[in-house]
Amino acid sequence: MSVVQTQGAQRACYLLDALARQAQSQHLGWKPDGTTPYVNSIAVDRQPPFPGDLAIEERLASLMRWNALAMVVRANQAYGDLGGHIASYASAADLFEAGFNHFFHAREGTGAGQHRGDLVFFQPHSAPGVYARAFLEGRLSQDDLAHYRQELTGRAQGVHGLSSYPHPYLMPEFWQFPTGSMGIGPISSIYHARFMRYLTHRQLLDCGGRKVWGVFGDGEMDEPESMSALTLAARERLDNLVWVVNCNLQRLDGPVRGNGRIIDELEKLFAGAGWNVVKLVWGSDWDGLFARDVSGALARAFSDTVDGQMQTFAAKDGRFNRDNFFGQNEELRRLAQGLTDEQIDRLKRGGHDLVKIHAAYAAAAAHRGQPTVILAHTKKGYGMGSAGQGRMTTHSQKKFDGAELIEFRNRFNLPLTDEQATRVDFFKPADDSVEMRYLHERRAALGGYLPKRDATADILTKPELAAYARFAVAAAGREMSTTMAFVRLLGNLLKDQALGPRVVPIVADEARTFGMANLFKQVGIYSSVGQRYAPEDIGSVLSYREAVDGQILEEGINEAGAIASWTAAATSYSVHGLAMLPFYIYYSMFGFQRVGDAIWAAADQRARGFLLGATSGRTTLGGEGLQHQDGTSHLVAATIPNCKAYDPAYAGEMAIIVDAGIREMVVEQQDVFYYVTLMNENYAQPDVPIALAPQILRGCYRFDGWKADVSPPAEGAPAVTLMGSGAILTEAVKAARLLAGDGYHVEVFSVTSWSELARNGQACEAAMLRGEAADLPFVAQQLAASRGPVIAATDYVRAVPESIRAFIPEGRRYLALGTDGFGRSDTRAELRGFFGVDAGSIVQAARASLKSPVRA
Ligand SMILES: Cc1ncc(C[n+]2csc(CCOP(=O)(O)OP(=O)(O)O)c2C)c(N)n1
Ligand SMILES: [Mg+2]
């Protein structure tokens, strides 16, 4: 204290550092505790003046609370099963409002001076609060609010129903970021912030001055995804990132840390990871108490109070708090003496005090060199009184009786009559009221309204297929794997003047596995600090080159991060108005299975890009065994409506598919993404005529390349049809030659996409059910000219080829061979025999199906 007073803070810090070094050199094993007192990080005298009109902002926040509550209560009065949440937004309302009134910048203007907007991640179950604000702003109507969680009923009545949570897929002009699955918002926000740096460093778009804000729950911090990229954010010095963690001490079932303190725990965790931590614990009414508390009794009492107890204090009234908190000792009792019970009840936690919140946000926004987390202490169900404040069950509380509604009205001084309150009317002040004028003025000063999703991006030109993939479509029997072909294609694409710079290659520490090391030198690995060392392989043509303008995103052994990175790039067209084209190549087993939920969120966010599932299939990666061999990714991919999934066998097919994807995504600007599986098996690659492209893209074509040296079957020979995809097509071709050699009439179909065939079949069926003239499913058309039983084989579980069974021409027997079960490590030949997808098994299946009677 005296050093600080006489010689200043810097000197005090120096002495403390010196002391710590001394302690360490003596091996005392001493470490600072890491927890600071349970008080605000920003001292009262460092607090900036509040730049707004506090009274108006408080009134506005109360209106948001009311309309949000009304939305949920009314929906559940109408239909008890709709659900919705009140308590979360009730605790977060002021945290949102401070952002809306003073910090969250919208995209505004055009041209060079354009501000492309902050990115704001909203806590999903607080969505009613965001809708409530959009209602006052005039962006949503009362009818919209009345159709919260009734998207179908709404549409039937010509109204835009409101989605439960932030879903860009369902409200494409409103929500930007899907956050409904806890943990995905947090990790996503980090990778978006890092991607903005990438765009800036590569001089594609200056993202300086723009921030990423995320408001998340304290319970949500338990998700591994929430935590997993904290060190990345610090390492990359992402001072464009601010997290606000709403520490209402509760999650769904109960306290987040009943027997501990979540704020202390998060403080240590974030600080340890290298973040700037701002604790926003107490509101302004506590300032006087702290000032009078010269002996530190309050801080001591807090350090003895665990969160479970703190929650009980939130749920109880002023009297209880006087007796049980302030009643703990004489010093505290004296501090509370001048306060009425009502005043004690209304002592605000930091996250409910707009002045304190503003101070914390301002400090976070100004902080340089580190990301900031604001740990905001609040009460869950704030203001819900007996209906829910601090109650264990508050998370799911969505019913209010008349008395509770009146109590809420009184608590927030809402300008509603008893009748309006008990009827749960929505309330909007007159357009010329001071509140409404203020609301619009604040947003105008911050560039306009948000959340708002934009989808206008520049249209890119695509090189002709022949310019970058002739080697693949005119392969002339050269041996290579589809992975090798893809990597060569990507290398060529990167050289294209127009599209090349927009390509974002992403890897998760497997670039060498896929033969991509040449790209390290060619385009460099992105590093925000360049390369501060001489790489061991400096003289090599494949040298490991890191650069500030490097193009490859090397995410390390981190599929969750890599997919978040891919999502950031794949949604850049919308988030930044700058179309980028990411290619994330990974071990296919660690994609849909490992990070499937993140891919689902990317689909919701209308991502455009390529996912490349390499070393795919259960038998192409022979030696790797059970945990590496993927038999299911195509099954999951098929369930994502805007994902087009392909399992090409040949390099030429792959090139045609990638070319079509590029056109669809960056030229036609369709909201789809492509999943393409790649194999590491080398085999002869035939020419693939471009004329086949429409069939390849729809899912299958008759492959005649194997027939050249096979003698035609005799008239009346028994006929059989084989279908295969990916690496297993090569087994189907071998089987065809064996069967043809035995005198069978054989046709082979190369299936490029089971899911596209199935979708087409389902669409035809749906048209038929609607009573419309329906086309024959495409696969049925393709198979029409073939004969005999159909044997389908893939390197995936049977359910993949089974998905088209209903669309096989009538009367044909259909047998699906797949790789169900756990993988093993062995040679490809052994594995294919084991699963029954090798040529021998296909031949056997063909013979058996010809012998036994055709299914009725
Ligand atoms: C991955 C995932 N698991 C579970 C849920 C269900 N869920 C929604 S909100 C919630 C509790 C959230 O608690 P917290 O993060 O503390 O937010 P609060 O409502 O307290 O602000 C849970 C379990 C979910 N949405 N996503
Ligand atoms: Mg919580």
PDB file of N, CA, C and O in Angstrom, residues 493-531:
ATOM      1  N   LEU A 493      -5.725 -24.957 -58.728  1.00  0.00           N
ATOM      2  CA  LEU A 493      -6.742 -23.933 -58.435  1.00  0.00           C
ATOM      3  C   LEU A 493      -6.120 -22.743 -57.727  1.00  0.00           C
ATOM      4  O   LEU A 493      -6.475 -21.596 -57.979  1.00  0.00           O
ATOM      5  N   LEU A 494      -5.187 -23.050 -56.815  1.00  0.00           N
ATOM      6  CA  LEU A 494      -4.537 -21.979 -56.053  1.00  0.00           C
ATOM      7  C   LEU A 494      -3.763 -21.040 -56.961  1.00  0.00           C
ATOM      8  O   LEU A 494      -3.524 -19.885 -56.615  1.00  0.00           O
ATOM      9  N   LYS A 495      -3.390 -21.556 -58.135  1.00  0.00           N
ATOM     10  CA  LYS A 495      -2.619 -20.702 -59.060  1.00  0.00           C
ATOM     11  C   LYS A 495      -3.527 -19.825 -59.916  1.00  0.00           C
ATOM     12  O   LYS A 495      -3.050 -18.931 -60.603  1.00  0.00           O
ATOM     13  N   ASP A 496      -4.817 -20.100 -59.899  1.00  0.00           N
ATOM     14  CA  ASP A 496      -5.720 -19.295 -60.726  1.00  0.00           C
ATOM     15  C   ASP A 496      -5.776 -17.867 -60.181  1.00  0.00           C
ATOM     16  O   ASP A 496      -6.018 -17.652 -58.990  1.00  0.00           O
ATOM     17  N   GLN A 497      -5.596 -16.912 -61.094  1.00  0.00           N
ATOM     18  CA  GLN A 497      -5.471 -15.516 -60.643  1.00  0.00           C
ATOM     19  C   GLN A 497      -6.702 -15.001 -59.926  1.00  0.00           C
ATOM     20  O   GLN A 497      -6.601 -14.294 -58.923  1.00  0.00           O
ATOM     21  N   ALA A 498      -7.874 -15.352 -60.424  1.00  0.00           N
ATOM     22  CA  ALA A 498      -9.095 -14.798 -59.829  1.00  0.00           C
ATOM     23  C   ALA A 498      -9.515 -15.590 -58.591  1.00  0.00           C
ATOM     24  O   ALA A 498      -9.724 -15.033 -57.517  1.00  0.00           O
ATOM     25  N   LEU A 499      -9.626 -16.891 -58.760  1.00  0.00           N
ATOM     26  CA  LEU A 499     -10.173 -17.705 -57.671  1.00  0.00           C
ATOM     27  C   LEU A 499      -9.103 -18.095 -56.649  1.00  0.00           C
ATOM     28  O   LEU A 499      -9.392 -18.222 -55.450  1.00  0.00           O
ATOM     29  N   GLY A 500      -7.885 -18.271 -57.116  1.00  0.00           N
ATOM     30  CA  GLY A 500      -6.813 -18.778 -56.258  1.00  0.00           C
ATOM     31  C   GLY A 500      -6.710 -18.097 -54.903  1.00  0.00           C
ATOM     32  O   GLY A 500      -6.688 -18.765 -53.864  1.00  0.00           O
ATOM     33  N   PRO A 501      -6.673 -16.764 -54.883  1.00  0.00           N
ATOM     34  CA  PRO A 501      -6.506 -16.103 -53.578  1.00  0.00           C
ATOM     35  C   PRO A 501      -7.670 -16.345 -52.620  1.00  0.00           C
ATOM     36  O   PRO A 501      -7.510 -16.184 -51.415  1.00  0.00           O
ATOM     37  N   ARG A 502      -8.825 -16.718 -53.148  1.00  0.00           N
ATOM     38  CA  ARG A 502      -9.987 -16.937 -52.277  1.00  0.00           C
ATOM     39  C   ARG A 502     -10.036 -18.361 -51.719  1.00  0.00           C
ATOM     40  O   ARG A 502     -10.867 -18.665 -50.876  1.00  0.00           O
ATOM     41  N   VAL A 503      -9.186 -19.208 -52.229  1.00  0.00           N
ATOM     42  CA  VAL A 503      -9.188 -20.597 -51.762  1.00  0.00           C
ATOM     43  C   VAL A 503      -8.518 -20.652 -50.386  1.00  0.00           C
ATOM     44  O   VAL A 503      -7.484 -20.035 -50.162  1.00  0.00           O
ATOM     45  N   VAL A 504      -9.150 -21.370 -49.471  1.00  0.00           N
ATOM     46  CA  VAL A 504      -8.581 -21.506 -48.120  1.00  0.00           C
ATOM     47  C   VAL A 504      -8.359 -22.993 -47.834  1.00  0.00           C
ATOM     48  O   VAL A 504      -9.286 -23.704 -47.453  1.00  0.00           O
ATOM     49  N   PRO A 505      -7.120 -23.467 -48.003  1.00  0.00           N
ATOM     50  CA  PRO A 505      -6.872 -24.873 -47.661  1.00  0.00           C
ATOM     51  C   PRO A 505      -6.752 -25.003 -46.139  1.00  0.00           C
ATOM     52  O   PRO A 505      -6.048 -24.222 -45.513  1.00  0.00           O
ATOM     53  N   ILE A 506      -7.465 -25.970 -45.591  1.00  0.00           N
ATOM     54  CA  ILE A 506      -7.441 -26.165 -44.132  1.00  0.00           C
ATOM     55  C   ILE A 506      -7.061 -27.615 -43.829  1.00  0.00           C
ATOM     56  O   ILE A 506      -7.604 -28.548 -44.443  1.00  0.00           O
ATOM     57  N   VAL A 507      -6.127 -27.781 -42.909  1.00  0.00           N
ATOM     58  CA  VAL A 507      -5.732 -29.134 -42.506  1.00  0.00           C
ATOM     59  C   VAL A 507      -5.631 -29.202 -40.978  1.00  0.00           C
ATOM     60  O   VAL A 507      -5.441 -28.191 -40.315  1.00  0.00           O
ATOM     61  N   ALA A 508      -5.805 -30.421 -40.483  1.00  0.00           N
ATOM     62  CA  ALA A 508      -5.672 -30.643 -39.037  1.00  0.00           C
ATOM     63  C   ALA A 508      -4.507 -31.613 -38.825  1.00  0.00           C
ATOM     64  O   ALA A 508      -4.689 -32.762 -38.468  1.00  0.00           O
ATOM     65  N   ASP A 509      -3.305 -31.110 -39.088  1.00  0.00           N
ATOM     66  CA  ASP A 509      -2.079 -31.877 -38.911  1.00  0.00           C
ATOM     67  C   ASP A 509      -2.054 -33.179 -39.713  1.00  0.00           C
ATOM     68  O   ASP A 509      -1.574 -34.197 -39.233  1.00  0.00           O
ATOM     69  N   GLU A 510      -2.586 -33.149 -40.909  1.00  0.00           N
ATOM     70  CA  GLU A 510      -2.541 -34.341 -41.757  1.00  0.00           C
ATOM     71  C   GLU A 510      -2.144 -33.987 -43.183  1.00  0.00           C
ATOM     72  O   GLU A 510      -2.387 -34.764 -44.097  1.00  0.00           O
ATOM     73  N   ALA A 511      -1.561 -32.811 -43.386  1.00  0.00           N
ATOM     74  CA  ALA A 511      -1.224 -32.428 -44.760  1.00  0.00           C
ATOM     75  C   ALA A 511      -0.240 -33.418 -45.381  1.00  0.00           C
ATOM     76  O   ALA A 511      -0.391 -33.821 -46.534  1.00  0.00           O
ATOM     77  N   ARG A 512       0.741 -33.847 -44.593  1.00  0.00           N
ATOM     78  CA  ARG A 512       1.726 -34.786 -45.153  1.00  0.00           C
ATOM     79  C   ARG A 512       1.077 -36.121 -45.480  1.00  0.00           C
ATOM     80  O   ARG A 512       1.396 -36.752 -46.483  1.00  0.00           O
ATOM     81  N   THR A 513       0.144 -36.549 -44.609  1.00  0.00           N
ATOM     82  CA  THR A 513      -0.557 -37.804 -44.854  1.00  0.00           C
ATOM     83  C   THR A 513      -1.207 -37.790 -46.231  1.00  0.00           C
ATOM     84  O   THR A 513      -1.287 -38.807 -46.910  1.00  0.00           O
ATOM     85  N   PHE A 514      -1.709 -36.630 -46.614  1.00  0.00           N
ATOM     86  CA  PHE A 514      -2.439 -36.556 -47.880  1.00  0.00           C
ATOM     87  C   PHE A 514      -1.558 -36.070 -49.029  1.00  0.00           C
ATOM     88  O   PHE A 514      -2.062 -35.732 -50.097  1.00  0.00           O
ATOM     89  N   GLY A 515      -0.266 -35.995 -48.782  1.00  0.00           N
ATOM     90  CA  GLY A 515       0.644 -35.607 -49.858  1.00  0.00           C
ATOM     91  C   GLY A 515       0.558 -34.138 -50.228  1.00  0.00           C
ATOM     92  O   GLY A 515       0.708 -33.757 -51.385  1.00  0.00           O
ATOM     93  N   MET A 516       0.275 -33.301 -49.243  1.00  0.00           N
ATOM     94  CA  MET A 516       0.081 -31.879 -49.543  1.00  0.00           C
ATOM     95  C   MET A 516       1.272 -31.017 -49.167  1.00  0.00           C
ATOM     96  O   MET A 516       1.188 -29.787 -49.203  1.00  0.00           O
ATOM     97  N   ALA A 517       2.379 -31.640 -48.771  1.00  0.00           N
ATOM     98  CA  ALA A 517       3.505 -30.853 -48.248  1.00  0.00           C
ATOM     99  C   ALA A 517       4.007 -29.829 -49.266  1.00  0.00           C
ATOM    100  O   ALA A 517       4.546 -28.788 -48.889  1.00  0.00           O
ATOM    101  N   ASN A 518       3.802 -30.118 -50.556  1.00  0.00           N
ATOM    102  CA  ASN A 518       4.267 -29.162 -51.567  1.00  0.00           C
ATOM    103  C   ASN A 518       3.577 -27.806 -51.428  1.00  0.00           C
ATOM    104  O   ASN A 518       4.122 -26.774 -51.792  1.00  0.00           O
ATOM    105  N   LEU A 519       2.364 -27.812 -50.878  1.00  0.00           N
ATOM    106  CA  LEU A 519       1.629 -26.547 -50.753  1.00  0.00           C
ATOM    107  C   LEU A 519       2.228 -25.641 -49.681  1.00  0.00           C
ATOM    108  O   LEU A 519       2.023 -24.432 -49.699  1.00  0.00           O
ATOM    109  N   PHE A 520       2.954 -26.222 -48.727  1.00  0.00           N
ATOM    110  CA  PHE A 520       3.569 -25.396 -47.673  1.00  0.00           C
ATOM    111  C   PHE A 520       4.415 -24.310 -48.320  1.00  0.00           C
ATOM    112  O   PHE A 520       4.359 -23.148 -47.960  1.00  0.00           O
ATOM    113  N   LYS A 521       5.240 -24.747 -49.273  1.00  0.00           N
ATOM    114  CA  LYS A 521       6.130 -23.797 -49.940  1.00  0.00           C
ATOM    115  C   LYS A 521       5.340 -22.924 -50.918  1.00  0.00           C
ATOM    116  O   LYS A 521       5.512 -21.709 -50.965  1.00  0.00           O
ATOM    117  N   GLN A 522       4.457 -23.607 -51.657  1.00  0.00           N
ATOM    118  CA  GLN A 522       3.734 -22.893 -52.728  1.00  0.00           C
ATOM    119  C   GLN A 522       2.927 -21.702 -52.212  1.00  0.00           C
ATOM    120  O   GLN A 522       3.036 -20.600 -52.731  1.00  0.00           O
ATOM    121  N   VAL A 523       2.109 -21.921 -51.197  1.00  0.00           N
ATOM    122  CA  VAL A 523       1.256 -20.821 -50.739  1.00  0.00           C
ATOM    123  C   VAL A 523       1.515 -20.417 -49.286  1.00  0.00           C
ATOM    124  O   VAL A 523       0.984 -19.417 -48.817  1.00  0.00           O
ATOM    125  N   GLY A 524       2.301 -21.180 -48.566  1.00  0.00           N
ATOM    126  CA  GLY A 524       2.652 -20.825 -47.192  1.00  0.00           C
ATOM    127  C   GLY A 524       1.554 -21.169 -46.191  1.00  0.00           C
ATOM    128  O   GLY A 524       0.384 -21.316 -46.530  1.00  0.00           O
ATOM    129  N   ILE A 525       1.996 -21.324 -44.949  1.00  0.00           N
ATOM    130  CA  ILE A 525       1.064 -21.595 -43.844  1.00  0.00           C
ATOM    131  C   ILE A 525       0.823 -20.274 -43.127  1.00  0.00           C
ATOM    132  O   ILE A 525       1.780 -19.567 -42.782  1.00  0.00           O
ATOM    133  N   TYR A 526      -0.422 -19.947 -42.893  1.00  0.00           N
ATOM    134  CA  TYR A 526      -0.726 -18.668 -42.230  1.00  0.00           C
ATOM    135  C   TYR A 526      -0.165 -18.636 -40.819  1.00  0.00           C
ATOM    136  O   TYR A 526      -0.366 -19.565 -40.030  1.00  0.00           O
ATOM    137  N   SER A 527       0.537 -17.558 -40.517  1.00  0.00           N
ATOM    138  CA  SER A 527       0.998 -17.331 -39.146  1.00  0.00           C
ATOM    139  C   SER A 527       0.952 -15.834 -38.906  1.00  0.00           C
ATOM    140  O   SER A 527       1.512 -15.061 -39.682  1.00  0.00           O
ATOM    141  N   SER A 528       0.296 -15.428 -37.856  1.00  0.00           N
ATOM    142  CA  SER A 528       0.132 -13.991 -37.622  1.00  0.00           C
ATOM    143  C   SER A 528       1.455 -13.301 -37.311  1.00  0.00           C
ATOM    144  O   SER A 528       1.553 -12.090 -37.352  1.00  0.00           O
ATOM    145  N   VAL A 529       2.506 -14.108 -36.992  1.00  0.00           N
ATOM    146  CA  VAL A 529       3.803 -13.486 -36.695  1.00  0.00           C
ATOM    147  C   VAL A 529       4.870 -13.871 -37.718  1.00  0.00           C
ATOM    148  O   VAL A 529       6.052 -13.577 -37.512  1.00  0.00           O
ATOM    149  N   GLY A 530       4.458 -14.493 -38.782  1.00  0.00           N
ATOM    150  CA  GLY A 530       5.437 -14.900 -39.789  1.00  0.00           C
ATOM    151  C   GLY A 530       6.225 -16.108 -39.324  1.00  0.00           C
ATOM    152  O   GLY A 530       5.691 -16.973 -38.626  1.00  0.00           O
ATOM    153  N   GLN A 531       7.501 -16.161 -39.669  1.00  0.00           N
ATOM    154  CA  GLN A 531       8.314 -17.316 -39.263  1.00  0.00           C
ATOM    155  C   GLN A 531       9.541 -16.802 -38.529  1.00  0.00           C
ATOM    156  O   GLN A 531      10.397 -16.141 -39.119  1.00  0.00           O
TER     157      GLN A 531
END
